[in-house]
mmCIF file of C-alpha atoms in Angstrom:
data_model
loop_
_atom_site.group_PDB
_atom_site.id
_atom_site.type_symbol
_atom_site.label_atom_id
_atom_site.label_comp_id
_atom_site.label_asym_id
_atom_site.label_seq_id
_atom_site.Cartn_x
_atom_site.Cartn_y
_atom_site.Cartn_z
ATOM 1 C CA UNK J 1 -62.187 -44.340 -44.833
ATOM 2 C CA UNK J 2 -58.777 -44.105 -47.934
ATOM 3 C CA UNK J 3 -56.522 -47.314 -47.639
ATOM 4 C CA UNK J 4 -54.043 -47.316 -46.617
ATOM 5 C CA UNK J 5 -50.442 -45.459 -48.044
ATOM 6 C CA UNK J 6 -47.937 -48.672 -49.450
ATOM 7 C CA UNK J 7 -44.313 -48.363 -48.536
ATOM 8 C CA UNK J 8 -42.382 -45.769 -51.350
ATOM 9 C CA UNK J 9 -39.164 -48.101 -52.410
ATOM 10 C CA UNK J 10 -36.284 -45.553 -51.300
ATOM 11 C CA UNK J 11 -33.851 -44.736 -54.200
ATOM 12 C CA UNK J 12 -31.199 -46.519 -54.205
ATOM 13 C CA UNK J 13 -28.539 -45.285 -51.439
ATOM 14 C CA UNK J 14 -25.346 -43.254 -52.608
ATOM 15 C CA UNK J 15 -22.129 -45.369 -53.764
ATOM 16 C CA UNK J 16 -19.738 -44.045 -50.432
ATOM 17 C CA UNK J 17 -16.208 -45.255 -49.719
ATOM 18 C CA UNK J 18 -14.973 -46.711 -47.000
ATOM 19 C CA UNK J 19 -13.799 -42.965 -45.397
ATOM 20 C CA UNK J 20 -16.983 -41.727 -46.427
ATOM 21 C CA UNK J 21 -19.228 -44.627 -44.466
ATOM 22 C CA UNK J 22 -15.956 -44.724 -41.193
ATOM 23 C CA UNK J 23 -16.954 -40.029 -40.770
ATOM 24 C CA UNK J 24 -20.814 -40.578 -40.876
ATOM 25 C CA UNK J 25 -20.413 -43.513 -38.817
ATOM 26 C CA UNK J 26 -19.017 -41.081 -36.321
ATOM 27 C CA UNK J 27 -21.408 -38.312 -36.550
ATOM 28 C CA UNK J 28 -20.250 -36.120 -39.365
ATOM 29 C CA UNK J 29 -21.233 -36.331 -42.623
ATOM 30 C CA UNK J 30 -19.740 -37.227 -46.117
ATOM 31 C CA UNK J 31 -19.881 -34.978 -49.629
ATOM 32 C CA UNK J 32 -23.529 -34.978 -50.816
ATOM 33 C CA UNK J 33 -24.809 -34.669 -54.029
ATOM 34 C CA UNK J 34 -26.414 -31.304 -53.773
ATOM 35 C CA UNK J 35 -24.551 -28.325 -51.303
ATOM 36 C CA UNK J 36 -24.906 -28.523 -47.756
ATOM 37 C CA UNK J 37 -26.038 -24.584 -47.473
ATOM 38 C CA UNK J 38 -28.838 -25.214 -50.515
ATOM 39 C CA UNK J 39 -29.959 -28.297 -48.395
ATOM 40 C CA UNK J 40 -29.648 -26.288 -45.107
ATOM 41 C CA UNK J 41 -31.523 -23.107 -46.409
ATOM 42 C CA UNK J 42 -34.272 -25.774 -48.282
ATOM 43 C CA UNK J 43 -34.527 -27.372 -44.489
ATOM 44 C CA UNK J 44 -35.609 -24.457 -43.134
ATOM 45 C CA UNK J 45 -38.076 -22.596 -45.177
ATOM 46 C CA UNK J 46 -39.353 -26.740 -45.038
ATOM 47 C CA UNK J 47 -40.241 -26.377 -41.552
ATOM 48 C CA UNK J 48 -41.731 -22.915 -41.709
ATOM 49 C CA UNK J 49 -43.914 -24.361 -44.486
ATOM 50 C CA UNK J 50 -44.598 -26.814 -41.393
ATOM 51 C CA UNK J 51 -45.908 -23.659 -39.364
ATOM 52 C CA UNK J 52 -46.839 -20.745 -41.862
ATOM 53 C CA UNK J 53 -49.167 -22.471 -44.442
ATOM 54 C CA UNK J 54 -50.888 -24.771 -41.327
ATOM 55 C CA UNK J 55 -54.514 -23.324 -40.747
ATOM 56 C CA UNK J 56 -53.992 -23.995 -36.840
ATOM 57 C CA UNK J 57 -57.643 -23.336 -36.424
ATOM 58 C CA UNK J 58 -58.870 -26.036 -37.829
ATOM 59 C CA UNK J 59 -57.458 -28.255 -35.609
ATOM 60 C CA UNK J 60 -57.939 -26.612 -32.692
ATOM 61 C CA UNK J 61 -61.856 -26.956 -33.341
ATOM 62 C CA UNK J 62 -60.916 -30.434 -33.020
ATOM 63 C CA UNK J 63 -60.738 -31.288 -29.061
ATOM 64 C CA UNK J 64 -57.579 -29.571 -28.872
ATOM 65 C CA UNK J 65 -56.796 -26.469 -26.926
ATOM 66 C CA UNK J 66 -55.381 -23.434 -28.264
ATOM 67 C CA UNK J 67 -51.958 -23.675 -26.034
ATOM 68 C CA UNK J 68 -48.285 -23.718 -26.995
ATOM 69 C CA UNK J 69 -48.256 -27.963 -26.801
ATOM 70 C CA UNK J 70 -51.461 -28.482 -29.181
ATOM 71 C CA UNK J 71 -49.561 -25.763 -31.730
ATOM 72 C CA UNK J 72 -46.227 -28.437 -30.973
ATOM 73 C CA UNK J 73 -48.769 -30.804 -31.577
ATOM 74 C CA UNK J 74 -49.663 -30.383 -35.021
ATOM 75 C CA UNK J 75 -46.535 -28.568 -35.818
ATOM 76 C CA UNK J 76 -44.716 -32.297 -35.048
ATOM 77 C CA UNK J 77 -47.168 -34.214 -37.012
ATOM 78 C CA UNK J 78 -46.433 -31.967 -40.323
ATOM 79 C CA UNK J 79 -42.868 -32.154 -40.233
ATOM 80 C CA UNK J 80 -42.938 -35.906 -39.350
ATOM 81 C CA UNK J 81 -45.147 -35.983 -42.363
ATOM 82 C CA UNK J 82 -41.962 -33.938 -44.217
ATOM 83 C CA UNK J 83 -39.344 -36.618 -42.561
ATOM 84 C CA UNK J 84 -41.253 -39.874 -45.003
ATOM 85 C CA UNK J 85 -40.296 -37.747 -47.545
ATOM 86 C CA UNK J 86 -37.540 -36.912 -47.893
ATOM 87 C CA UNK J 87 -35.823 -39.946 -46.160
ATOM 88 C CA UNK J 88 -37.204 -40.919 -49.960
ATOM 89 C CA UNK J 89 -33.981 -39.287 -51.099
ATOM 90 C CA UNK J 90 -30.840 -40.860 -49.725
ATOM 91 C CA UNK J 91 -28.318 -39.640 -47.450
ATOM 92 C CA UNK J 92 -29.250 -35.887 -49.097
ATOM 93 C CA UNK J 93 -32.168 -36.702 -48.020
ATOM 94 C CA UNK J 94 -31.393 -37.912 -44.724
ATOM 95 C CA UNK J 95 -29.044 -34.722 -43.821
ATOM 96 C CA UNK J 96 -32.180 -32.177 -44.394
ATOM 97 C CA UNK J 97 -33.929 -33.712 -42.048
ATOM 98 C CA UNK J 98 -31.508 -33.421 -39.548
ATOM 99 C CA UNK J 99 -31.761 -29.416 -40.179
ATOM 100 C CA UNK J 100 -35.884 -29.689 -40.678
ATOM 101 C CA UNK J 101 -35.441 -30.809 -37.207
ATOM 102 C CA UNK J 102 -32.954 -28.284 -35.912
ATOM 103 C CA UNK J 103 -34.941 -25.831 -37.069
ATOM 104 C CA UNK J 104 -38.438 -27.078 -34.915
ATOM 105 C CA UNK J 105 -36.231 -27.287 -31.788
ATOM 106 C CA UNK J 106 -34.890 -23.670 -32.114
ATOM 107 C CA UNK J 107 -38.282 -22.686 -33.006
ATOM 108 C CA UNK J 108 -39.795 -24.368 -30.068
ATOM 109 C CA UNK J 109 -36.997 -22.410 -28.056
ATOM 110 C CA UNK J 110 -38.473 -19.214 -29.090
ATOM 111 C CA UNK J 111 -41.259 -19.394 -28.848
ATOM 112 C CA UNK J 112 -40.936 -20.427 -25.030
ATOM 113 C CA UNK J 113 -39.192 -17.172 -24.294
ATOM 114 C CA UNK J 114 -41.421 -15.409 -26.210
ATOM 115 C CA UNK J 115 -44.223 -16.662 -24.240
ATOM 116 C CA UNK J 116 -41.617 -16.508 -20.525
ATOM 117 C CA UNK J 117 -41.585 -19.110 -19.466
ATOM 118 C CA UNK J 118 -38.426 -19.492 -17.780
ATOM 119 C CA UNK J 119 -35.539 -21.338 -17.850
ATOM 120 C CA UNK J 120 -35.190 -24.154 -15.824
ATOM 121 C CA UNK J 121 -39.264 -24.693 -16.506
ATOM 122 C CA UNK J 122 -37.969 -24.654 -20.340
ATOM 123 C CA UNK J 123 -34.692 -26.993 -20.324
ATOM 124 C CA UNK J 124 -37.867 -29.606 -18.938
ATOM 125 C CA UNK J 125 -40.796 -28.077 -20.947
ATOM 126 C CA UNK J 126 -37.980 -29.286 -24.122
ATOM 127 C CA UNK J 127 -36.770 -32.968 -22.502
ATOM 128 C CA UNK J 128 -40.758 -33.967 -22.763
ATOM 129 C CA UNK J 129 -40.969 -32.479 -25.986
ATOM 130 C CA UNK J 130 -38.418 -34.079 -26.570
ATOM 131 C CA UNK J 131 -39.635 -37.170 -25.648
ATOM 132 C CA UNK J 132 -42.834 -36.833 -27.540
ATOM 133 C CA UNK J 133 -41.946 -36.172 -30.554
ATOM 134 C CA UNK J 134 -39.812 -39.388 -30.257
ATOM 135 C CA UNK J 135 -42.403 -41.318 -29.176
ATOM 136 C CA UNK J 136 -44.928 -39.959 -32.016
ATOM 137 C CA UNK J 137 -42.678 -40.737 -35.021
ATOM 138 C CA UNK J 138 -42.547 -44.062 -34.307
ATOM 139 C CA UNK J 139 -45.823 -44.427 -33.627
ATOM 140 C CA UNK J 140 -46.425 -42.488 -36.969
ATOM 141 C CA UNK J 141 -43.912 -44.380 -38.831
ATOM 142 C CA UNK J 142 -45.906 -48.047 -37.664
ATOM 143 C CA UNK J 143 -49.558 -46.291 -38.471
ATOM 144 C CA UNK J 144 -48.941 -44.782 -41.928
ATOM 145 C CA UNK J 145 -47.543 -47.767 -42.743
ATOM 146 C CA UNK J 146 -50.352 -50.063 -41.177
ATOM 147 C CA UNK J 147 -53.693 -49.551 -41.553
ATOM 148 C CA UNK J 148 -56.560 -46.910 -40.448
ATOM 149 C CA UNK J 149 -56.899 -48.033 -37.516
ATOM 150 C CA UNK J 150 -53.264 -48.995 -35.934
ATOM 151 C CA UNK J 151 -52.444 -44.664 -37.533
ATOM 152 C CA UNK J 152 -55.834 -43.633 -35.586
ATOM 153 C CA UNK J 153 -54.882 -45.321 -32.865
ATOM 154 C CA UNK J 154 -51.234 -43.511 -32.553
ATOM 155 C CA UNK J 155 -53.358 -39.526 -33.446
ATOM 156 C CA UNK J 156 -55.291 -40.069 -30.294
ATOM 157 C CA UNK J 157 -51.827 -41.314 -28.389
ATOM 158 C CA UNK J 158 -49.895 -38.322 -29.943
ATOM 159 C CA UNK J 159 -52.423 -35.853 -31.010
ATOM 160 C CA UNK J 160 -54.984 -35.850 -29.141
ATOM 161 C CA UNK J 161 -52.924 -36.672 -25.633
ATOM 162 C CA UNK J 162 -55.397 -39.681 -25.733
ATOM 163 C CA UNK J 163 -58.418 -37.360 -24.688
ATOM 164 C CA UNK J 164 -60.256 -37.456 -27.949
ATOM 165 C CA UNK J 165 -63.333 -38.935 -27.851
ATOM 166 C CA UNK J 166 -65.347 -38.341 -31.062
ATOM 167 C CA UNK J 167 -63.949 -41.127 -33.314
ATOM 168 C CA UNK J 168 -65.725 -38.467 -36.375
ATOM 169 C CA UNK J 169 -62.450 -36.105 -35.433
ATOM 170 C CA UNK J 170 -60.468 -39.112 -35.615
ATOM 171 C CA UNK J 171 -61.817 -40.551 -38.707
ATOM 172 C CA UNK J 172 -61.548 -36.856 -40.065
ATOM 173 C CA UNK J 173 -57.280 -36.820 -39.537
ATOM 174 C CA UNK J 174 -56.473 -40.437 -40.258
ATOM 175 C CA UNK J 175 -57.854 -39.152 -43.515
ATOM 176 C CA UNK J 176 -56.003 -35.718 -43.275
ATOM 177 C CA UNK J 177 -52.399 -38.004 -43.092
ATOM 178 C CA UNK J 178 -53.151 -40.433 -45.656
ATOM 179 C CA UNK J 179 -53.718 -37.821 -48.290
ATOM 180 C CA UNK J 180 -50.882 -35.566 -47.452
ATOM 181 C CA UNK J 181 -48.627 -38.141 -47.614
ATOM 182 C CA UNK J 182 -49.960 -39.437 -51.304
ATOM 183 C CA UNK J 183 -49.984 -35.585 -51.574
ATOM 184 C CA UNK J 184 -45.996 -35.043 -50.332
ATOM 185 C CA UNK J 185 -45.477 -38.267 -52.238
ATOM 186 C CA UNK J 186 -46.523 -37.054 -55.387
ATOM 187 C CA UNK J 187 -43.879 -34.015 -55.442
ATOM 188 C CA UNK J 188 -40.462 -33.646 -57.144
ATOM 189 C CA UNK J 189 -37.722 -34.778 -54.891
ATOM 190 C CA UNK J 190 -34.930 -32.630 -56.575
ATOM 191 C CA UNK J 191 -37.183 -29.403 -55.791
ATOM 192 C CA UNK J 192 -38.191 -30.698 -52.465
ATOM 193 C CA UNK J 193 -33.873 -31.061 -51.760
ATOM 194 C CA UNK J 194 -33.365 -27.609 -53.104
ATOM 195 C CA UNK J 195 -36.563 -25.422 -52.200
ATOM 196 C CA UNK J 196 -38.249 -26.880 -49.296
ATOM 197 C CA UNK J 197 -41.548 -25.427 -50.821
ATOM 198 C CA UNK J 198 -44.467 -27.385 -49.519
ATOM 199 C CA UNK J 199 -48.259 -26.603 -49.931
ATOM 200 C CA UNK J 200 -50.065 -28.510 -47.605
ATOM 201 C CA UNK J 201 -53.903 -30.108 -48.940
ATOM 202 C CA UNK J 202 -57.148 -28.601 -46.645
ATOM 203 C CA UNK J 203 -58.063 -30.272 -43.733
ATOM 204 C CA UNK J 204 -61.703 -30.482 -45.110
ATOM 205 C CA UNK J 205 -62.009 -30.832 -48.562
ATOM 206 C CA UNK J 206 -64.809 -32.756 -51.314
ATOM 207 C CA UNK J 207 -62.816 -34.705 -52.670
ATOM 208 C CA UNK J 208 -59.668 -36.116 -50.384
ATOM 209 C CA UNK J 209 -59.558 -39.387 -52.201
ATOM 210 C CA UNK J 210 -57.444 -37.563 -55.805
ATOM 211 C CA UNK J 211 -54.202 -35.739 -55.615
ATOM 212 C CA UNK J 212 -54.459 -31.595 -56.312
ATOM 213 C CA UNK J 213 -51.733 -30.554 -58.687
ATOM 214 C CA UNK J 214 -50.654 -27.821 -56.342
ATOM 215 C CA UNK J 215 -47.995 -26.206 -58.528
ATOM 216 C CA UNK J 216 -44.802 -25.688 -56.069
ATOM 217 C CA UNK J 217 -41.524 -23.639 -57.650
ATOM 218 C CA UNK J 218 -38.269 -24.772 -59.058
ATOM 219 C CA UNK J 219 -34.874 -25.007 -58.536
ATOM 220 C CA UNK J 220 -34.272 -22.187 -60.776
ATOM 221 C CA UNK J 221 -37.529 -20.220 -60.085
ATOM 222 C CA UNK J 222 -36.128 -20.024 -56.482
ATOM 223 C CA UNK J 223 -32.966 -19.158 -57.639
ATOM 224 C CA UNK J 224 -30.774 -21.116 -56.386
#
């Protein structure tokens, strides 16, 4: 098994004045180091990477039924890993996290409409998914900072809905999360804030403990 990933120290918070602190306490966002509109676009791109660059079929082969709910559980796992990384980027990173999550809920609602879920059931389902999402964030945060048993328990509760009886599948997912968080942590923070480009390592690979050098576009490459 992979060893636990150590908590990465966050960057020092930007020095902000009392007015900025006041408006942020009210739920608004003060001036940021980067353009807010570009961060929003990058956040949408990052979320898109969570749903378009993940091989969902491999996860469905791990005792997950091929349903909208299973898709959501896999998507939220990858969104959480992005949030873990972006929280290290100070106020701009936290601002980006907000819009990654916003993009996720818009996508979930749109997919529900396409599947023909009526308004009443959609509202009920969205409420349940919201509760599920924030419970998962808490469990995954605890798991990534603890040993593999704690992370495995979080995956068993949140990803497998307490229905996984094969310890090998849990071990595979623990290894996947460890290596993925390690890999994303190696990516340049400025590039992530300005492009949102994330590439995912395979669920199955021979040398899980090595960090693959997957090139991601730089700020200039993205033409922003």
